[in-house]
Coordinates of N, CA and C in Angstrom, one line a residue:
M822 N 130.7 86.5 11.9 CA 131.2 86.6 10.6 C 132.0 85.3 10.2
M823 N 132.9 85.0 11.1 CA 133.8 83.8 10.8 C 133.0 82.5 10.7
Y824 N 132.0 82.4 11.6 CA 131.1 81.3 11.5 C 130.4 81.1 10.2
R825 N 129.9 82.2 9.6 CA 129.3 82.2 8.3 C 130.3 81.8 7.2
I826 N 131.5 82.4 7.3 CA 132.5 82.0 6.3 C 132.8 80.5 6.3
F827 N 132.9 80.0 7.5 CA 133.2 78.6 7.6 C 132.0 77.7 7.1
A828 N 130.8 78.2 7.4 CA 129.6 77.4 7.0 C 129.5 77.4 5.4
V829 N 129.8 78.6 4.8 CA 129.7 78.6 3.4 C 130.8 77.7 2.7
W830 N 132.0 77.8 3.3 CA 133.1 76.9 2.8 C 132.7 75.5 2.9
L831 N 132.1 75.1 4.1 CA 131.7 73.7 4.4 C 130.7 73.2 3.3
F832 N 129.7 74.0 3.1 CA 128.7 73.6 2.1 C 129.1 73.5 0.7
I833 N 130.0 74.4 0.3 CA 130.6 74.3 -1.0 C 131.4 73.0 -1.1
G834 N 132.3 72.8 -0.1 CA 133.1 71.6 -0.1 C 132.2 70.3 -0.1
L835 N 131.1 70.4 0.7 CA 130.3 69.2 0.8 C 129.6 68.9 -0.6
L836 N 129.2 69.9 -1.3 CA 128.6 69.7 -2.6 C 129.6 69.1 -3.6
L837 N 130.8 69.7 -3.5 CA 131.9 69.2 -4.4 C 132.2 67.7 -4.1
L838 N 132.4 67.4 -2.8 CA 132.8 66.0 -2.5 C 131.7 65.0 -2.7
L839 N 130.4 65.4 -2.5 CA 129.3 64.5 -2.6 C 129.0 64.1 -4.1
F840 N 129.2 65.1 -5.0 CA 128.7 64.9 -6.3 C 129.9 64.8 -7.4
W841 N 131.1 65.2 -6.9 CA 132.2 65.1 -7.8 C 133.4 64.6 -7.0
E842 N 134.6 64.5 -7.5 CA 135.8 64.2 -6.8 C 136.7 65.4 -6.7
L843 N 137.4 65.5 -5.6 CA 138.3 66.7 -5.4 C 139.5 66.5 -6.3
P844 N 139.7 67.4 -7.2 CA 140.9 67.3 -8.1 C 142.2 67.6 -7.2
E845 N 143.3 67.1 -7.7 CA 144.5 67.3 -6.9 C 144.9 68.7 -6.7
W846 N 144.6 69.6 -7.6 CA 145.0 71.0 -7.5 C 144.2 71.7 -6.4
L847 N 143.1 71.0 -5.9 CA 142.2 71.6 -4.9 C 142.5 71.0 -3.5
Y848 N 143.5 70.2 -3.4 CA 143.8 69.5 -2.1 C 144.0 70.6 -1.0
F849 N 144.5 71.8 -1.4 CA 144.8 72.8 -0.3 C 143.5 73.2 0.4
A850 N 142.4 73.0 -0.3 CA 141.1 73.3 0.3 C 140.8 72.5 1.6
N851 N 141.4 71.3 1.7 CA 141.3 70.5 3.0 C 141.9 71.3 4.2
S852 N 143.1 71.9 3.9 CA 143.7 72.6 5.0 C 143.0 73.9 5.4
I853 N 142.5 74.6 4.4 CA 141.7 75.8 4.6 C 140.5 75.5 5.4
F854 N 139.8 74.3 5.1 CA 138.6 73.9 5.8 C 138.9 73.8 7.3
M855 N 140.0 73.2 7.7 CA 140.3 73.0 9.2 C 140.7 74.3 9.8
I856 N 141.4 75.2 9.0 CA 141.8 76.5 9.5 C 140.6 77.4 9.8
L857 N 139.7 77.3 8.9 CA 138.4 78.2 9.0 C 137.6 77.7 10.2
Y858 N 137.5 76.3 10.3 CA 136.8 75.8 11.5 C 137.4 76.2 12.8
T859 N 138.7 76.1 12.9 CA 139.3 76.5 14.2 C 139.2 78.0 14.4
A860 N 139.4 78.8 13.3 CA 139.2 80.2 13.5 C 137.8 80.6 14.0
A861 N 136.8 79.9 13.4 CA 135.4 80.2 13.9 C 135.2 79.8 15.3
V862 N 135.8 78.7 15.7 CA 135.8 78.2 17.1 C 136.4 79.3 18.1
L863 N 137.6 79.8 17.6 CA 138.3 80.8 18.5 C 137.5 82.1 18.6
V864 N 136.9 82.5 17.5 CA 136.0 83.7 17.6 C 134.9 83.5 18.6
E865 N 134.3 82.3 18.6 CA 133.2 82.0 19.5 C 133.7 81.9 20.9
S866 N 134.9 81.4 21.1 CA 135.4 81.2 22.5 C 136.1 82.4 23.1
K867 N 136.2 83.5 22.3 CA 136.9 84.7 22.7 C 136.2 85.3 24.0
T868 N 134.9 85.4 23.9 CA 134.2 86.0 25.0 C 133.9 85.0 26.1
Y869 N 133.9 83.7 25.7 CA 133.6 82.6 26.7 C 134.8 82.3 27.5
F870 N 135.9 82.1 26.9 CA 137.1 81.6 27.7 C 138.2 82.8 27.9
F871 N 138.3 83.6 26.9 CA 139.5 84.5 26.9 C 139.3 85.9 27.1
S872 N 138.1 86.4 27.4 CA 137.8 87.8 27.5 C 138.5 88.4 28.7
K873 N 138.7 87.6 29.8 CA 139.3 88.1 31.0 C 140.8 87.6 31.2
I874 N 141.3 87.0 30.2 CA 142.7 86.5 30.2 C 143.6 87.4 29.4
K875 N 144.8 87.7 29.9 CA 145.7 88.5 29.1 C 146.1 87.8 27.8
I876 N 146.3 88.6 26.8 CA 146.6 88.1 25.4 C 147.7 87.1 25.4
N877 N 148.8 87.4 26.1 CA 150.0 86.5 26.1 C 149.6 85.2 26.7
K878 N 148.8 85.1 27.7 CA 148.4 83.9 28.3 C 147.5 83.1 27.4
T879 N 146.6 83.8 26.6 CA 145.7 83.2 25.6 C 146.6 82.5 24.6
F880 N 147.6 83.2 24.0 CA 148.4 82.6 23.0 C 149.2 81.4 23.6
A881 N 149.6 81.5 24.9 CA 150.4 80.4 25.5 C 149.5 79.2 25.6
V882 N 148.2 79.3 25.9 CA 147.3 78.2 26.0 C 147.2 77.5 24.6
L883 N 146.9 78.4 23.6 CA 146.7 77.9 22.3 C 148.0 77.2 21.8
F884 N 149.1 77.8 22.1 CA 150.4 77.2 21.6 C 150.6 75.8 22.3
I885 N 150.4 75.7 23.6 CA 150.6 74.5 24.3 C 149.7 73.4 23.7
I886 N 148.4 73.7 23.5 CA 147.5 72.7 22.9 C 148.0 72.2 21.5
G887 N 148.3 73.2 20.7 CA 148.8 72.9 19.3 C 150.1 72.1 19.3
A888 N 151.1 72.6 20.1 CA 152.4 72.0 20.1 C 152.4 70.6 20.7
T889 N 151.6 70.4 21.8 CA 151.5 69.1 22.4 C 150.9 68.1 21.5
T890 N 149.8 68.4 20.9 CA 149.1 67.5 20.0 C 150.0 67.2 18.8
L891 N 150.7 68.2 18.3 CA 151.6 67.9 17.1 C 152.7 66.9 17.5
L892 N 153.3 67.2 18.7 CA 154.4 66.3 19.1 C 154.0 64.9 19.4
I893 N 152.8 64.7 20.0 CA 152.3 63.4 20.3 C 151.9 62.7 19.0
E894 N 151.3 63.4 18.1 CA 151.0 62.9 16.7 C 152.3 62.4 16.1
A895 N 153.4 63.2 16.1 CA 154.7 62.9 15.5 C 155.3 61.7 16.2
L896 N 155.1 61.6 17.5 CA 155.6 60.4 18.3 C 155.0 59.1 17.8
S897 N 153.7 59.2 17.5 CA 152.9 58.1 17.1 C 153.3 57.7 15.6
V898 N 153.5 58.7 14.8 CA 153.9 58.5 13.4 C 155.2 57.7 13.3
Y899 N 156.1 58.1 14.2 CA 157.5 57.5 14.2 C 157.6 56.2 15.0
T900 N 156.8 56.0 16.0 CA 156.9 54.9 16.9 C 155.7 54.0 17.0
G901 N 154.5 54.5 16.6 CA 153.3 53.7 16.8 C 152.6 53.9 18.1
F902 N 153.2 54.7 19.0 CA 152.7 55.0 20.3 C 152.4 56.5 20.4
P903 N 151.3 56.9 21.0 CA 150.2 56.1 21.6 C 149.0 55.9 20.7
F904 N 148.8 56.6 19.6 CA 147.6 56.4 18.8 C 147.6 55.0 18.1
G905 N 148.8 54.6 17.6 CA 148.9 53.4 16.8 C 149.8 53.7 15.6
E906 N 150.0 52.7 14.8 CA 150.9 52.9 13.6 C 150.1 53.4 12.4
Y907 N 150.5 54.6 12.0 CA 149.9 55.2 10.8 C 150.8 56.3 10.2
E908 N 150.5 56.7 9.0 CA 151.2 57.8 8.4 C 150.3 58.7 7.6
Y909 N 150.7 60.0 7.5 CA 149.8 60.9 6.8 C 150.2 61.0 5.3
T910 N 149.3 61.3 4.5 CA 149.5 61.5 3.0 C 149.7 63.0 2.8
T911 N 149.8 63.4 1.6 CA 150.0 64.8 1.3 C 148.6 65.6 1.2
M912 N 147.5 65.0 1.5 CA 146.2 65.6 1.3 C 146.0 66.8 2.2
L913 N 146.7 66.8 3.3 CA 146.4 67.9 4.3 C 147.5 69.0 4.4
G914 N 148.3 69.0 3.4 CA 149.3 70.1 3.3 C 150.6 69.8 3.9
Y915 N 151.4 70.9 4.2 CA 152.8 70.8 4.6 C 152.9 70.1 5.9
H916 N 154.0 69.2 6.0 CA 154.2 68.4 7.2 C 155.3 69.0 8.0
V917 N 155.1 68.9 9.3 CA 156.1 69.2 10.4 C 156.3 67.9 11.2
L918 N 157.5 67.4 11.2 CA 157.8 66.1 11.9 C 156.9 65.0 11.4
G919 N 156.6 65.0 10.1 CA 155.8 63.9 9.6 C 154.3 64.1 9.8
V920 N 153.9 65.3 10.3 CA 152.5 65.5 10.6 C 152.1 66.8 10.0
P921 N 150.9 66.9 9.2 CA 150.5 68.1 8.6 C 150.2 69.2 9.7
F922 N 150.7 70.4 9.5 CA 150.6 71.4 10.5 C 149.1 71.7 10.8
T923 N 148.2 71.4 9.8 CA 146.8 71.7 10.0 C 146.2 70.7 11.1
I924 N 146.8 69.6 11.3 CA 146.3 68.7 12.3 C 146.4 69.3 13.7
A925 N 147.5 70.0 14.0 CA 147.6 70.7 15.3 C 146.5 71.8 15.4
I926 N 146.3 72.5 14.3 CA 145.3 73.5 14.3 C 143.9 72.9 14.5
A927 N 143.6 71.8 13.9 CA 142.4 71.1 14.0 C 142.2 70.7 15.5
W928 N 143.2 70.1 16.1 CA 143.2 69.7 17.5 C 142.8 70.9 18.4
V929 N 143.3 72.1 18.1 CA 142.9 73.3 18.9 C 141.4 73.5 18.8
G930 N 140.9 73.5 17.6 CA 139.5 73.7 17.4 C 138.7 72.6 18.0
F931 N 139.0 71.4 17.9 CA 138.2 70.3 18.5 C 138.2 70.4 20.0
I932 N 139.3 70.6 20.6 CA 139.4 70.7 22.1 C 138.6 71.9 22.6
I933 N 138.8 73.0 22.0 CA 138.2 74.2 22.6 C 136.7 74.2 22.3
N934 N 136.3 73.7 21.1 CA 134.8 73.6 20.8 C 134.2 72.6 21.8
S935 N 134.8 71.5 22.0 CA 134.2 70.4 22.9 C 134.2 70.9 24.3
T936 N 135.2 71.6 24.8 CA 135.2 72.2 26.1 C 134.2 73.2 26.3
M937 N 133.9 74.0 25.3 CA 132.9 75.1 25.4 C 131.5 74.5 25.7
I938 N 131.2 73.4 25.0 CA 129.8 72.9 25.2 C 129.8 71.9 26.4
S939 N 131.0 71.6 27.0 CA 131.0 70.8 28.2 C 130.9 71.7 29.4
T940 N 129.7 72.2 29.7 CA 129.5 73.2 30.6 C 129.4 72.7 32.1
Q941 N 130.1 71.7 32.4 CA 130.2 71.2 33.8 C 130.8 72.3 34.7
Q942 N 130.3 72.3 35.9 CA 130.8 73.3 36.9 C 132.0 72.8 37.7
N943 N 132.5 71.6 37.3 CA 133.7 71.1 37.9 C 134.7 70.8 36.8
K944 N 135.9 71.2 37.0 CA 136.9 71.2 35.9 C 137.2 69.7 35.5
W945 N 137.2 68.8 36.5 CA 137.5 67.4 36.2 C 136.4 66.7 35.4
L946 N 135.1 67.0 35.9 CA 134.0 66.5 35.2 C 133.9 67.1 33.7
R947 N 134.2 68.4 33.6 CA 134.3 69.0 32.3 C 135.3 68.3 31.4
A948 N 136.5 68.0 32.0 CA 137.5 67.3 31.2 C 137.0 66.0 30.7
L949 N 136.3 65.2 31.5 CA 135.8 63.9 31.1 C 134.8 64.1 30.0
E950 N 133.9 65.1 30.1 CA 132.9 65.3 29.0 C 133.6 65.8 27.8
T951 N 134.6 66.6 27.9 CA 135.3 67.1 26.7 C 135.9 65.9 26.0
G952 N 136.5 65.0 26.7 CA 137.1 63.8 26.1 C 136.1 63.0 25.3
V953 N 134.9 62.9 25.9 CA 133.8 62.1 25.2 C 133.4 62.8 23.9
W954 N 133.2 64.1 23.9 CA 132.9 64.9 22.7 C 133.9 64.7 21.6
V955 N 135.2 64.8 22.0 CA 136.3 64.7 21.0 C 136.3 63.3 20.4
V956 N 136.0 62.3 21.2 CA 136.0 60.9 20.7 C 134.8 60.8 19.7
F957 N 133.7 61.4 20.0 CA 132.5 61.5 19.1 C 132.9 62.0 17.8
I958 N 133.7 63.1 17.8 CA 134.2 63.7 16.6 C 135.0 62.7 15.8
D959 N 135.9 62.1 16.5 CA 136.8 61.2 15.7 C 136.1 59.9 15.2
L960 N 135.1 59.5 15.9 CA 134.3 58.3 15.4 C 133.7 58.6 14.1
I961 N 133.4 59.9 13.8 CA 132.8 60.2 12.5 C 133.9 60.6 11.5
L962 N 134.9 61.3 12.0 CA 136.0 61.9 11.1 C 136.9 60.8 10.6
D963 N 137.4 59.9 11.5 CA 138.5 59.0 11.1 C 138.1 58.1 10.0
P964 N 137.0 57.4 10.0 CA 136.7 56.5 8.9 C 136.6 57.3 7.5
V965 N 136.1 58.5 7.6 CA 136.0 59.3 6.3 C 137.4 59.7 5.9
A966 N 138.2 60.2 6.8 CA 139.5 60.6 6.5 C 140.3 59.4 5.9
L967 N 140.1 58.2 6.4 CA 140.8 57.1 6.0 C 140.3 56.7 4.5
A968 N 139.0 56.8 4.3 CA 138.5 56.5 3.0 C 139.0 57.5 1.9
W969 N 139.1 58.8 2.4 CA 139.6 59.8 1.4 C 141.1 59.9 1.4
D970 N 141.8 59.0 2.1 CA 143.3 58.9 2.0 C 144.0 60.1 2.6
F971 N 143.4 60.6 3.7 CA 144.1 61.7 4.5 C 145.3 61.1 5.3
W972 N 145.0 59.9 5.8 CA 146.1 59.1 6.5 C 145.8 57.6 6.3
Q973 N 146.8 56.8 6.7 CA 146.7 55.4 6.5 C 147.1 54.6 7.7
W974 N 146.3 53.7 8.2 CA 146.6 52.9 9.3 C 147.4 51.7 8.8
D975 N 148.4 51.3 9.6 CA 149.2 50.2 9.1 C 148.7 48.8 9.5
N976 N 148.2 48.7 10.7 CA 147.8 47.3 11.2 C 146.3 47.1 11.4
G977 N 145.5 48.1 11.0 CA 144.1 48.0 11.1 C 143.6 48.0 12.5
G978 N 142.3 47.8 12.6 CA 141.7 47.8 14.0 C 140.2 47.5 13.9
F979 N 139.5 47.5 15.1 CA 138.2 47.0 15.2 C 137.1 47.9 14.5
Y980 N 137.4 49.2 14.3 CA 136.4 50.1 13.8 C 136.9 50.7 12.5
Y981 N 136.4 50.1 11.4 CA 136.8 50.5 10.1 C 138.3 50.6 9.9
G982 N 139.0 49.6 10.5 CA 140.4 49.5 10.3 C 141.2 50.5 11.3
I983 N 140.5 51.0 12.3 CA 141.1 52.0 13.2 C 141.2 51.3 14.6
P984 N 142.4 51.3 15.2 CA 142.6 50.6 16.5 C 142.0 51.4 17.7
A985 N 141.7 50.6 18.7 CA 141.1 51.2 19.9 C 142.0 52.2 20.6
T986 N 143.3 52.0 20.4 CA 144.3 52.9 21.1 C 144.2 54.3 20.5
N987 N 143.7 54.5 19.3 CA 143.5 55.8 18.7 C 142.4 56.6 19.5
F988 N 141.3 55.9 19.8 CA 140.2 56.6 20.5 C 140.5 56.8 21.9
I989 N 141.2 55.9 22.5 CA 141.6 56.1 23.9 C 142.5 57.3 24.1
T990 N 143.5 57.4 23.1 CA 144.4 58.5 23.2 C 143.7 59.9 22.9
W991 N 142.8 59.9 22.0 CA 142.0 61.1 21.7 C 141.3 61.5 23.0
F992 N 140.7 60.6 23.7 CA 140.0 60.9 24.9 C 140.9 61.5 26.0
F993 N 142.0 60.8 26.3 CA 142.8 61.3 27.4 C 143.6 62.6 27.0
L994 N 144.0 62.7 25.8 CA 144.7 63.9 25.3 C 143.8 65.1 25.4
A995 N 142.6 65.0 24.9 CA 141.6 66.1 24.9 C 141.2 66.5 26.3
A996 N 141.0 65.5 27.2 CA 140.6 65.7 28.5 C 141.6 66.4 29.3
I997 N 142.9 66.0 29.2 CA 144.0 66.6 29.9 C 144.2 68.1 29.4
L998 N 144.3 68.3 28.1 CA 144.5 69.6 27.6 C 143.4 70.6 27.9
S999 N 142.2 70.1 28.0 CA 141.0 71.0 28.3 C 141.2 71.6 29.7
L1000 N 142.0 71.0 30.6 CA 142.2 71.6 31.9 C 143.0 72.9 31.8
L1001 N 143.6 73.2 30.7 CA 144.3 74.5 30.5 C 143.3 75.7 30.4
L1002 N 142.0 75.3 30.0 CA 141.0 76.4 29.7 C 140.3 76.7 31.0
P1003 N 140.0 78.0 31.2 CA 139.4 78.4 32.5 C 138.0 77.9 32.6
L1004 N 137.6 77.6 33.9 CA 136.2 77.1 34.2 C 135.3 78.3 34.2
Q1005 N 134.2 78.2 33.5 CA 133.2 79.3 33.4 C 132.0 78.9 34.2
K1006 N 131.6 79.8 35.1 CA 130.4 79.6 35.9 C 129.4 80.7 35.6
G1007 N 128.1 80.3 35.3 CA 127.1 81.2 35.0 C 127.2 81.9 33.6
T1008 N 128.0 81.4 32.8 CA 128.2 81.9 31.4 C 127.8 80.8 30.4
K1009 N 127.0 81.1 29.5 CA 126.5 80.1 28.5 C 127.2 80.3 27.2
P1010 N 127.7 79.3 26.6 CA 128.4 79.4 25.3 C 127.4 79.9 24.2
S1011 N 127.9 80.4 23.1 CA 127.0 80.9 22.1 C 126.3 79.8 21.3
V1012 N 125.2 80.0 20.7 CA 124.5 79.0 19.9 C 125.5 78.5 18.8
Q1013 N 126.3 79.4 18.2 CA 127.2 79.0 17.2 C 128.2 77.9 17.6
S1014 N 128.5 77.9 18.9 CA 129.5 76.9 19.5 C 128.9 75.5 19.2
Y1015 N 127.6 75.4 19.5 CA 127.0 74.1 19.2 C 126.8 73.8 17.7
R1016 N 126.5 74.8 17.0 CA 126.3 74.7 15.6 C 127.5 74.3 14.8
L1017 N 128.7 74.8 15.3 CA 129.9 74.4 14.6 C 130.2 72.9 14.8
L1018 N 129.9 72.4 16.0 CA 130.1 70.9 16.2 C 129.1 70.1 15.3
E1019 N 127.9 70.6 15.3 CA 126.8 69.9 14.5 C 127.2 70.0 13.0
L1020 N 127.8 71.0 12.5 CA 128.1 71.1 11.1 C 129.2 70.1 10.8
M1021 N 130.2 69.9 11.8 CA 131.2 68.9 11.5 C 130.7 67.5 11.5
F1022 N 129.7 67.2 12.4 CA 129.1 65.9 12.3 C 128.3 65.7 11.0
L1023 N 127.6 66.8 10.6 CA 126.8 66.7 9.4 C 127.8 66.5 8.2
F1024 N 128.8 67.2 8.1 CA 129.8 67.2 7.0 C 130.3 65.8 6.8
F1025 N 130.9 65.3 7.9 CA 131.6 64.0 7.8 C 130.6 62.8 7.8
G1026 N 129.4 63.1 8.4 CA 128.4 62.0 8.3 C 127.9 61.8 6.9
L1027 N 127.7 62.9 6.2 CA 127.2 62.8 4.8 C 128.3 62.2 3.9
L1028 N 129.5 62.5 4.1 CA 130.6 61.9 3.4 C 130.7 60.4 3.7
A1029 N 130.5 60.1 4.9 CA 130.5 58.7 5.3 C 129.4 57.9 4.6
L1030 N 128.2 58.5 4.5 CA 127.1 57.9 3.8 C 127.5 57.7 2.3
K1031 N 128.2 58.6 1.7 CA 128.6 58.4 0.3 C 129.5 57.2 0.1
K1032 N 130.3 57.0 1.1 CA 131.2 55.8 1.1 C 130.6 54.5 1.5
G1033 N 129.3 54.6 1.9 CA 128.6 53.4 2.3 C 128.8 53.1 3.8
F1034 N 129.3 54.0 4.6 CA 129.5 53.8 6.0 C 128.2 54.1 6.7
V1035 N 127.2 53.2 6.7 CA 125.9 53.6 7.2 C 126.0 53.7 8.7
L1036 N 126.8 52.9 9.4 CA 126.9 53.1 10.9 C 127.4 54.4 11.3
V1037 N 128.5 54.9 10.5 CA 129.1 56.2 10.8 C 128.0 57.3 10.6
A1038 N 127.3 57.2 9.5 CA 126.3 58.2 9.2 C 125.2 58.2 10.3
C1039 N 124.8 57.1 10.8 CA 123.8 57.0 11.9 C 124.4 57.6 13.2
L1040 N 125.6 57.3 13.5 CA 126.3 57.9 14.6 C 126.3 59.4 14.5
A1041 N 126.6 59.9 13.3 CA 126.6 61.4 13.1 C 125.3 62.0 13.4
V1042 N 124.2 61.4 13.0 CA 122.8 61.9 13.3 C 122.6 61.9 14.8
L1043 N 123.0 60.8 15.5 CA 122.9 60.6 16.9 C 123.7 61.8 17.6
F1044 N 124.9 62.0 17.2 CA 125.7 63.0 17.8 C 125.2 64.4 17.6
I1045 N 124.6 64.7 16.5 CA 123.9 66.0 16.2 C 122.8 66.2 17.2
L1046 N 122.0 65.1 17.4 CA 120.9 65.2 18.4 C 121.4 65.4 19.8
L1047 N 122.5 64.7 20.1 CA 123.1 64.9 21.5 C 123.6 66.3 21.7
T1048 N 124.2 66.9 20.6 CA 124.7 68.2 20.7 C 123.6 69.2 20.9
E1049 N 122.5 69.0 20.1 CA 121.4 69.9 20.2 C 120.7 69.7 21.6
G1050 N 120.7 68.5 22.1 CA 120.1 68.3 23.4 C 121.0 69.0 24.5
R1051 N 122.3 69.0 24.3 CA 123.2 69.7 25.3 C 122.9 71.2 25.3
R1052 N 122.6 71.7 24.1 CA 122.3 73.1 24.0 C 121.0 73.5 24.7
V1053 N 120.0 72.7 24.4 CA 118.7 72.9 25.1 C 118.8 72.8 26.6
L1054 N 119.5 71.8 27.1 CA 119.7 71.6 28.5 C 120.4 72.8 29.1
D1055 N 121.5 73.3 28.5 CA 122.2 74.4 29.0 C 121.3 75.7 29.0
S1056 N 120.5 75.8 27.9 CA 119.6 77.0 27.9 C 118.6 76.9 29.0
S1057 N 118.1 75.7 29.3 CA 117.1 75.6 30.3 C 117.7 75.9 31.7
R1058 N 118.9 75.5 31.9 CA 119.6 75.8 33.2 C 119.9 77.3 33.3
K1059 N 120.2 77.9 32.2 CA 120.5 79.3 32.3 C 119.2 80.1 32.6
K1060 N 118.1 79.7 32.1 CA 116.8 80.3 32.4 C 116.4 80.1 33.8
A1061 N 116.7 78.9 34.3 CA 116.3 78.6 35.7 C 117.1 79.4 36.7
L1062 N 118.4 79.7 36.4 CA 119.2 80.5 37.2 C 118.7 82.0 37.2
V1063 N 118.3 82.4 36.0 CA 117.8 83.8 35.9 C 116.5 84.0 36.8
H1064 N 115.7 83.0 36.7 CA 114.4 83.1 37.5 C 114.6 82.8 39.0

């Protein structure tokens, strides 16, 4: 149900942003978009990660991921380390320590979604793959967010004005925090887990194309194909185990 709600919200937002401009009184929709995405991810991850974990431990894991990413984002906003020098605008809602609270919520969604489809049977290998998927997300998201004035980089960088330190930090932060999630053996994530990531690539890829970022749009198509390939591979492995 939550997956469908998010998909409907995404396509309405996509139509609005592709063919019109978002009026200021609708800026709150950006925050709702990220909240719905993470809510959909958590629903899909409930049976995959958290069905056998006590509720208080589940909330502790979610809190640690959210709080850690918020504090590291805040550190970078104030000092320029480790992501780089940037600041957030008011487009993403209420700020905590100079960072929109929805950024922490988005990090929870990105890390859990990426860890779900990183079905490695070794926790360290899974962490490395999770870091890669999260960087894929940011390669599509960050140029679009910059173009739509969600945040602003101060000193620019090699990739649409974004520094390499940003992507390096995304990788290590996601990889390390993914270690908090239990390793699943013999359990396949839901199809919606892959679809959620594909929808994010599609959403930001099309917005990138509107801004003339052809490279970003092409990467989005590539990452959608890789995500679908991961799903097919996992499905094949599951069938092989059954037989």
